[in-house]
Coordinates of C-alpha atoms in Angstrom, one line a residue:
X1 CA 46.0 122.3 64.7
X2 CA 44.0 120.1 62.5
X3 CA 44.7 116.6 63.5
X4 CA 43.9 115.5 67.0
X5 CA 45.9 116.6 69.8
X6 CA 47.4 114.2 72.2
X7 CA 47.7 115.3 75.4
X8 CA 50.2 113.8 78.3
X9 CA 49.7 114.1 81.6
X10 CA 52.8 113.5 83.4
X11 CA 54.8 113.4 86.8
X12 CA 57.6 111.3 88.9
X13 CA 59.0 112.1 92.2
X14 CA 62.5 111.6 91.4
X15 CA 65.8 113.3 93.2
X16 CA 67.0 116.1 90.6
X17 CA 70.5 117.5 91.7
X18 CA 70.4 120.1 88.9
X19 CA 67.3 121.4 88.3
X20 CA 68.6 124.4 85.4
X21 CA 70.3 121.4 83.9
X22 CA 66.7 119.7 83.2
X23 CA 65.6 122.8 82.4
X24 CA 68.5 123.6 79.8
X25 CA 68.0 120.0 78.5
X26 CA 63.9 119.9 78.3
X27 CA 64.2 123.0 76.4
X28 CA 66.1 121.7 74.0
X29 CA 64.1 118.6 73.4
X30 CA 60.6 120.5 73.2
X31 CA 59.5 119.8 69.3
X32 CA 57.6 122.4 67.4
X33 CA 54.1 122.3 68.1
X34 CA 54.1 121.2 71.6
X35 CA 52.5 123.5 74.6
X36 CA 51.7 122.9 78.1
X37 CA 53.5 123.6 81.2
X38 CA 56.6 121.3 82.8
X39 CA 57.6 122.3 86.2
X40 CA 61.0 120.9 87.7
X41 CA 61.8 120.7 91.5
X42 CA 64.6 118.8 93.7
X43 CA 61.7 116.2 94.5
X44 CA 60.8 115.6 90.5
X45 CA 59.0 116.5 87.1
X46 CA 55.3 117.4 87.0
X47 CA 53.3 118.6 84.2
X48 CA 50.8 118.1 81.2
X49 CA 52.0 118.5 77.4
X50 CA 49.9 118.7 74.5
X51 CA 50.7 118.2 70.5
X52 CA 51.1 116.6 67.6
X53 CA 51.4 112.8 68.4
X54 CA 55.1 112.4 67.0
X55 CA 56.2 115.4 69.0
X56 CA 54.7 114.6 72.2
X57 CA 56.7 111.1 72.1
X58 CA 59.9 113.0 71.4
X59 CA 59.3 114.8 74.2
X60 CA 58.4 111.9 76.4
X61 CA 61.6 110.1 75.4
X62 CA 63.7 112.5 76.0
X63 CA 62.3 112.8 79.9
X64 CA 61.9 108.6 80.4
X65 CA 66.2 109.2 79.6
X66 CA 66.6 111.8 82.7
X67 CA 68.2 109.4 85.4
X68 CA 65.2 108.1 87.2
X69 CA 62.8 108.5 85.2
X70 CA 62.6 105.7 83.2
X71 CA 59.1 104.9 84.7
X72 CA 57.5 108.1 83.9
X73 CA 53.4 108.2 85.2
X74 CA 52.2 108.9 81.9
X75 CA 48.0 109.2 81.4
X76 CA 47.1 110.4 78.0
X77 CA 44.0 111.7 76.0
X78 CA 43.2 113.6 73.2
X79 CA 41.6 117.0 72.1
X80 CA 39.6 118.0 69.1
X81 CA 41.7 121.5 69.8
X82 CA 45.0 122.7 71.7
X83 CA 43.7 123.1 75.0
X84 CA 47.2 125.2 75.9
X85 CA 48.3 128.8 74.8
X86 CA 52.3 128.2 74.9
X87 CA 55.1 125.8 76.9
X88 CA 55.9 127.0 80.0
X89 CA 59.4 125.1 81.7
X90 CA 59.6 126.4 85.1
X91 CA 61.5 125.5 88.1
X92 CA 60.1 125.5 91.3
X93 CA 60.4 124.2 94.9
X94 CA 58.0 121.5 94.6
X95 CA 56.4 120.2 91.9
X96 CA 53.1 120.0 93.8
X97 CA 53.2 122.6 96.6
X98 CA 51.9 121.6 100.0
X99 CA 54.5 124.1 101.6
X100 CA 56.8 121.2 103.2
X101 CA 59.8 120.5 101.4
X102 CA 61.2 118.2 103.8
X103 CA 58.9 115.3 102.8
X104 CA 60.6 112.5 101.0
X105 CA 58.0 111.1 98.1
X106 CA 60.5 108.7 95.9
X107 CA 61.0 106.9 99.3
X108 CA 58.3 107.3 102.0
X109 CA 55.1 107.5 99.7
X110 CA 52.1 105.2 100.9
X111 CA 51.2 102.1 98.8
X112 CA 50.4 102.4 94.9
X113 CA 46.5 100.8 94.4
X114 CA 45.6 100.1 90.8
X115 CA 42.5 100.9 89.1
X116 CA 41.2 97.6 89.4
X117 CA 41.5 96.8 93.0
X118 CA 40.6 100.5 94.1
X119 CA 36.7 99.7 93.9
X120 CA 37.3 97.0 96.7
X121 CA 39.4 98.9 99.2
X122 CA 37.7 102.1 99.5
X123 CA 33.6 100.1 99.7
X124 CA 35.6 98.2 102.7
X125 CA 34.4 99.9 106.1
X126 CA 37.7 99.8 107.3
X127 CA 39.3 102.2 105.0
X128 CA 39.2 106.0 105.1
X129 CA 38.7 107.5 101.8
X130 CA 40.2 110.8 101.6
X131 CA 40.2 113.7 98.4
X132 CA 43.0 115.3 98.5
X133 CA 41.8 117.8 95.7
X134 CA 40.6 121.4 95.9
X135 CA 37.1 122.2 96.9
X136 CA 35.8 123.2 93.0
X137 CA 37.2 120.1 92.2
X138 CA 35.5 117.9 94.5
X139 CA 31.9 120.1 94.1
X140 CA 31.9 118.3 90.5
X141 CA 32.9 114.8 91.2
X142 CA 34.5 112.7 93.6
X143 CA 34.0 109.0 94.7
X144 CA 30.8 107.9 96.5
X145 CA 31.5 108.4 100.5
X146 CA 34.7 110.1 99.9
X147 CA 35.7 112.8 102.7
X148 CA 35.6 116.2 101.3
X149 CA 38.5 118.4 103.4
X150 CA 37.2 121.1 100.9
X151 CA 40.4 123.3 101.4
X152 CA 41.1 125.9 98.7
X153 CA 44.8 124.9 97.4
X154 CA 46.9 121.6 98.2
X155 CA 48.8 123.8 100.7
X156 CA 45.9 124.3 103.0
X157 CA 46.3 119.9 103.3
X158 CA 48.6 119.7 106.2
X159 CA 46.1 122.0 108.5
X160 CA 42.9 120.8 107.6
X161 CA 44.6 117.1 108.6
X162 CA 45.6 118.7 112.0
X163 CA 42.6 120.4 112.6
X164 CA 40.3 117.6 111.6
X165 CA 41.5 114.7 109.2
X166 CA 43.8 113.2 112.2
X167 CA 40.7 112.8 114.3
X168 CA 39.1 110.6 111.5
X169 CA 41.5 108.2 111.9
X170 CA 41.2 107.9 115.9
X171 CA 40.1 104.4 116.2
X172 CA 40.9 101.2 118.1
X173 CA 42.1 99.8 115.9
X174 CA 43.4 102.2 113.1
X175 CA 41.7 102.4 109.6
X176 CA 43.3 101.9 106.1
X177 CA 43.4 105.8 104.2
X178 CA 42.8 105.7 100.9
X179 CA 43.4 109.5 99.2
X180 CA 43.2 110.0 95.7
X181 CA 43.4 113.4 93.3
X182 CA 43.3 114.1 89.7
X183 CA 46.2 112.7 88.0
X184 CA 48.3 110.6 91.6
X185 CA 50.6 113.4 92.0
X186 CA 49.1 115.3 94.9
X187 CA 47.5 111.9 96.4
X188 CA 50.9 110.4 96.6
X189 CA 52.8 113.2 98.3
X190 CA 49.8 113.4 100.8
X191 CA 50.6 110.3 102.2
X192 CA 54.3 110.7 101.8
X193 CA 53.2 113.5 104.6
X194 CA 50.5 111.5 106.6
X195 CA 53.7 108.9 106.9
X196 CA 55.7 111.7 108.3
X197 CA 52.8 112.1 110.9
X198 CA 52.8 108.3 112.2
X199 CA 50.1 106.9 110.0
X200 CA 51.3 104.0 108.7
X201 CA 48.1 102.2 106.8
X202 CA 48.0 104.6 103.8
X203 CA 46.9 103.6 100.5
X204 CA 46.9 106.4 96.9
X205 CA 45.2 105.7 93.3
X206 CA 47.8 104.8 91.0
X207 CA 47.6 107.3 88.3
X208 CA 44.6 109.0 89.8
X209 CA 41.2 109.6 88.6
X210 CA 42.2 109.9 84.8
X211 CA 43.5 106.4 85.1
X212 CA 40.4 105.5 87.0
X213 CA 37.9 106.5 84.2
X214 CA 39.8 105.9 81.6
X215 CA 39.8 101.7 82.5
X216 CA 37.1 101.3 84.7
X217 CA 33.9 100.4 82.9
X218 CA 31.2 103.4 83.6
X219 CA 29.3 100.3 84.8
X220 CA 31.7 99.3 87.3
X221 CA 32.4 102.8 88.3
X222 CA 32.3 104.1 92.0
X223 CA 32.9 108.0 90.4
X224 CA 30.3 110.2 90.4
X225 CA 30.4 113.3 88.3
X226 CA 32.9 115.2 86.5
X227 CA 36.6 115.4 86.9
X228 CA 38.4 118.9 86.9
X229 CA 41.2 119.6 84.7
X230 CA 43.8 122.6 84.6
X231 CA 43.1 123.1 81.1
X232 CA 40.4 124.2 78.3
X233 CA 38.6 120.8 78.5
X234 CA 38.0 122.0 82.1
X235 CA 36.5 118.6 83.1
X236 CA 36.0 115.2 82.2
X237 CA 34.1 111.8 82.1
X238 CA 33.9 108.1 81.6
X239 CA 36.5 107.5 78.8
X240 CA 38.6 110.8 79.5
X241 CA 35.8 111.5 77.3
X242 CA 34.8 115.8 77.5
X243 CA 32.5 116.7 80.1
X244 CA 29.6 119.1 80.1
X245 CA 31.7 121.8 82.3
X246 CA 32.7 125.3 81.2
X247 CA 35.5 127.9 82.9
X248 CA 34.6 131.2 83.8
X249 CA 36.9 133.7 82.4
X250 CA 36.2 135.7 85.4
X251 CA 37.7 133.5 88.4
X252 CA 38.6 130.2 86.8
X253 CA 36.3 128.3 88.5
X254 CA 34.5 125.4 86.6
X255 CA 30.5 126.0 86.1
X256 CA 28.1 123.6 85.6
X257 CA 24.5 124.5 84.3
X258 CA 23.0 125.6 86.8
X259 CA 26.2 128.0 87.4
X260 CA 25.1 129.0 83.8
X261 CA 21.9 129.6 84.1
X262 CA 22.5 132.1 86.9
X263 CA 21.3 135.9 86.3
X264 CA 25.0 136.6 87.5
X265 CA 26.4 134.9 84.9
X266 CA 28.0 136.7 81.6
X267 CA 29.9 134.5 79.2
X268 CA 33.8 135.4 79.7
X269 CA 33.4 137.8 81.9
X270 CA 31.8 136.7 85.3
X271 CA 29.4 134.0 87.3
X272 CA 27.3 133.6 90.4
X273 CA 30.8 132.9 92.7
X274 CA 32.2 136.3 91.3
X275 CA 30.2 138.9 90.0
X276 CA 30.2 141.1 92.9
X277 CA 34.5 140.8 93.5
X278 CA 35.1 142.1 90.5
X279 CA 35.0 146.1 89.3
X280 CA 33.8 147.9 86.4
X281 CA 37.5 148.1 85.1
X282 CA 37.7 144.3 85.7
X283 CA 34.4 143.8 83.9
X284 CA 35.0 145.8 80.8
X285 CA 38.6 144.1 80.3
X286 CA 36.9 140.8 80.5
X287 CA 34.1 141.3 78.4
X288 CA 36.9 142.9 75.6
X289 CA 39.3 139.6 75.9
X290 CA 36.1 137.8 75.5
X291 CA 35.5 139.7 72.3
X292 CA 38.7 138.9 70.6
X293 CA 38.5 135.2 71.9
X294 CA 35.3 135.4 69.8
X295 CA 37.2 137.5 66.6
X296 CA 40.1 134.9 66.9
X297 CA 37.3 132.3 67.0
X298 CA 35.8 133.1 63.5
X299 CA 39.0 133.9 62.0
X300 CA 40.1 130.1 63.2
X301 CA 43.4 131.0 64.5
X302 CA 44.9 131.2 67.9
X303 CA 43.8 134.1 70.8
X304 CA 46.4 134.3 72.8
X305 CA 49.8 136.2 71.1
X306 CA 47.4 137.4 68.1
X307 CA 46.8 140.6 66.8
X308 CA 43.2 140.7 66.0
X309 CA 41.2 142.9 63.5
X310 CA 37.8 142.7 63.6
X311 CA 36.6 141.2 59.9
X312 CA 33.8 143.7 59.0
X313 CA 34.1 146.4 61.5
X314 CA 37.7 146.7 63.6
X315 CA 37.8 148.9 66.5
X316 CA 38.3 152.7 65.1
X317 CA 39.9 150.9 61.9
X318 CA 42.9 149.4 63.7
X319 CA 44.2 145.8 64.9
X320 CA 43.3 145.0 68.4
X321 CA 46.1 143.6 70.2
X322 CA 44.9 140.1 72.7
X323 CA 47.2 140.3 75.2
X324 CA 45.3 138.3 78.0

């Protein structure tokens, strides 16, 4: 895609009755062009979309029509390239899995904070600030002072709070929480659950981090770092602007230059976190998608779905199917 890609980030908690229904009726609204992923659950809609700018509103219409979701949580940005292979429309049982399905978001969610107040609540001693983000994610950025429960997926959330976060908040007089996460989606149903558990005081970044940088002035700013996102930009700054990051092909964890400049580390095929997990079969398969990543590269078309024959020299004369 030559012109530049607008990309929507997007999720509501919102009851769905009939999730297939969505499904059937998303599908049928998705223009040419557009890729991402949409997942659909009982509790809502939760995903990120990229295309051509006409498209992507098409799409976004036809989701803001879906009974209650007129007020869609929209952040957008753009790419210089399609940072998605395909559109994925899948339904699951949550939209943002933390393994409990008997929380209630679109009613017993904490309180919204915008942007522009956040930087006051979370310098105030009284508040807690919590990340409910992964641990790679929080390694490249967070918010100064912010508690790190540095668990490995959103599910691993409820234990760590039993296990440790619940004694954070064991004061005379109780704190204010204030959690945040990438885009508000996983931020919001953590207090939805910290509700559930008696705390009251709880507080969430409206539209997340990506709202945060993109409207705070980087002068202004209480983030530090880079921001991880599940896509080929990998991470982000000041501006939604692209960040210095890279993914390794290897265990899709994001690597920053020192990651880089580790003897471990192979371009598309492994780093310092995985080079000893992964076999010689592993390896090899790695270093041949990389390969055709770099064949599709010079040939300036897609990787992903392509059949591939290298320009000058193809592989025992035939096309190389990229089916990774």
């Amino acid at each position: 895609m030559s012109f530049p890609v607008r990309v929507a980030a997007l999720y509501r908690f919102a009851v769905i009755a009939d999730c297939e229904a969505v499904r059937a009726h998303l599908s049928r609204l998705s223009p040419s062009g557009v890729r991402g992923t949409l997942l659909i659950a009982p509790e809502g809609l939760n995903g990120t979309i990229a295309g051509p700018p006409a498209a992507i509103e098409t799409l976004l219409d036809g989701i803001r029509a879906l009974p209650g979701f007129a007020d869609l949580d929209v952040k957008e940005s753009t790419a210089a390239v399609m940072p998605f292979h395909r559109l994925k429309i899948r339904i699951k049982a949550e939209i943002v899995t933390m393994g409990r399905t008997d929380l209630d978001p679109v009613r017993n969610a904490g309180l919204y904070v915008s942007p522009a107040d956040w930087n006051r609540l979370i310098a105030d001693p009284d508040t807690v600030v919590i990340d409910t983000r992964n641990d790679y994610e929080g390694e490249i950025g967070a918010f100064a002072g912010a508690i790190q429960p540095n668990t490995r997926t959103f599910r691993d959330f409820p234990d760590w709070f039993e296990r440790e976060g619940r004694a954070l908040l064991d004061r005379p007089t109780p704190p204010r929480v204030a959690m945040y996460c990438t885009g508000g989606i996983r931020c919001e149903k953590a207090t939805a659950y910290l509700k559930a558990e008696g705390i009251d005081r709880v507080h969430h970044l409206e539209g997340g981090i990506l709202r945060y940088l993109e409207t705070m002035p980087e002068a202004e700013s209480l983030w530090q770092g880079e921001c991880f996102v599940f896509d080929e930009r990998v991470a982000i700054g000041h501006g939604l602007v692209p960040g210095s990051h890279t993914l390794c092909r290897g265990c899709r964890m994001p690597l920053g230059a020192a990651n880089r400049a580790s003897p471990h580390y192979v371009e598309g095929v492994c780093c310092d976190r995985c080079h000893e997990t992964r076999s010689a079969d592993q390896r090899d398969g790695y270093a041949e998608r990389q390969r055709q990543m770099a064949i599709a590269a010079r040939l300036g078309i897609d990787h992903v779905g392509a059949v591939l024959a290298e320009p000058v020299k193809a592989r025992r004369g035939r096309a190389i199917d990229s089916g990774f």
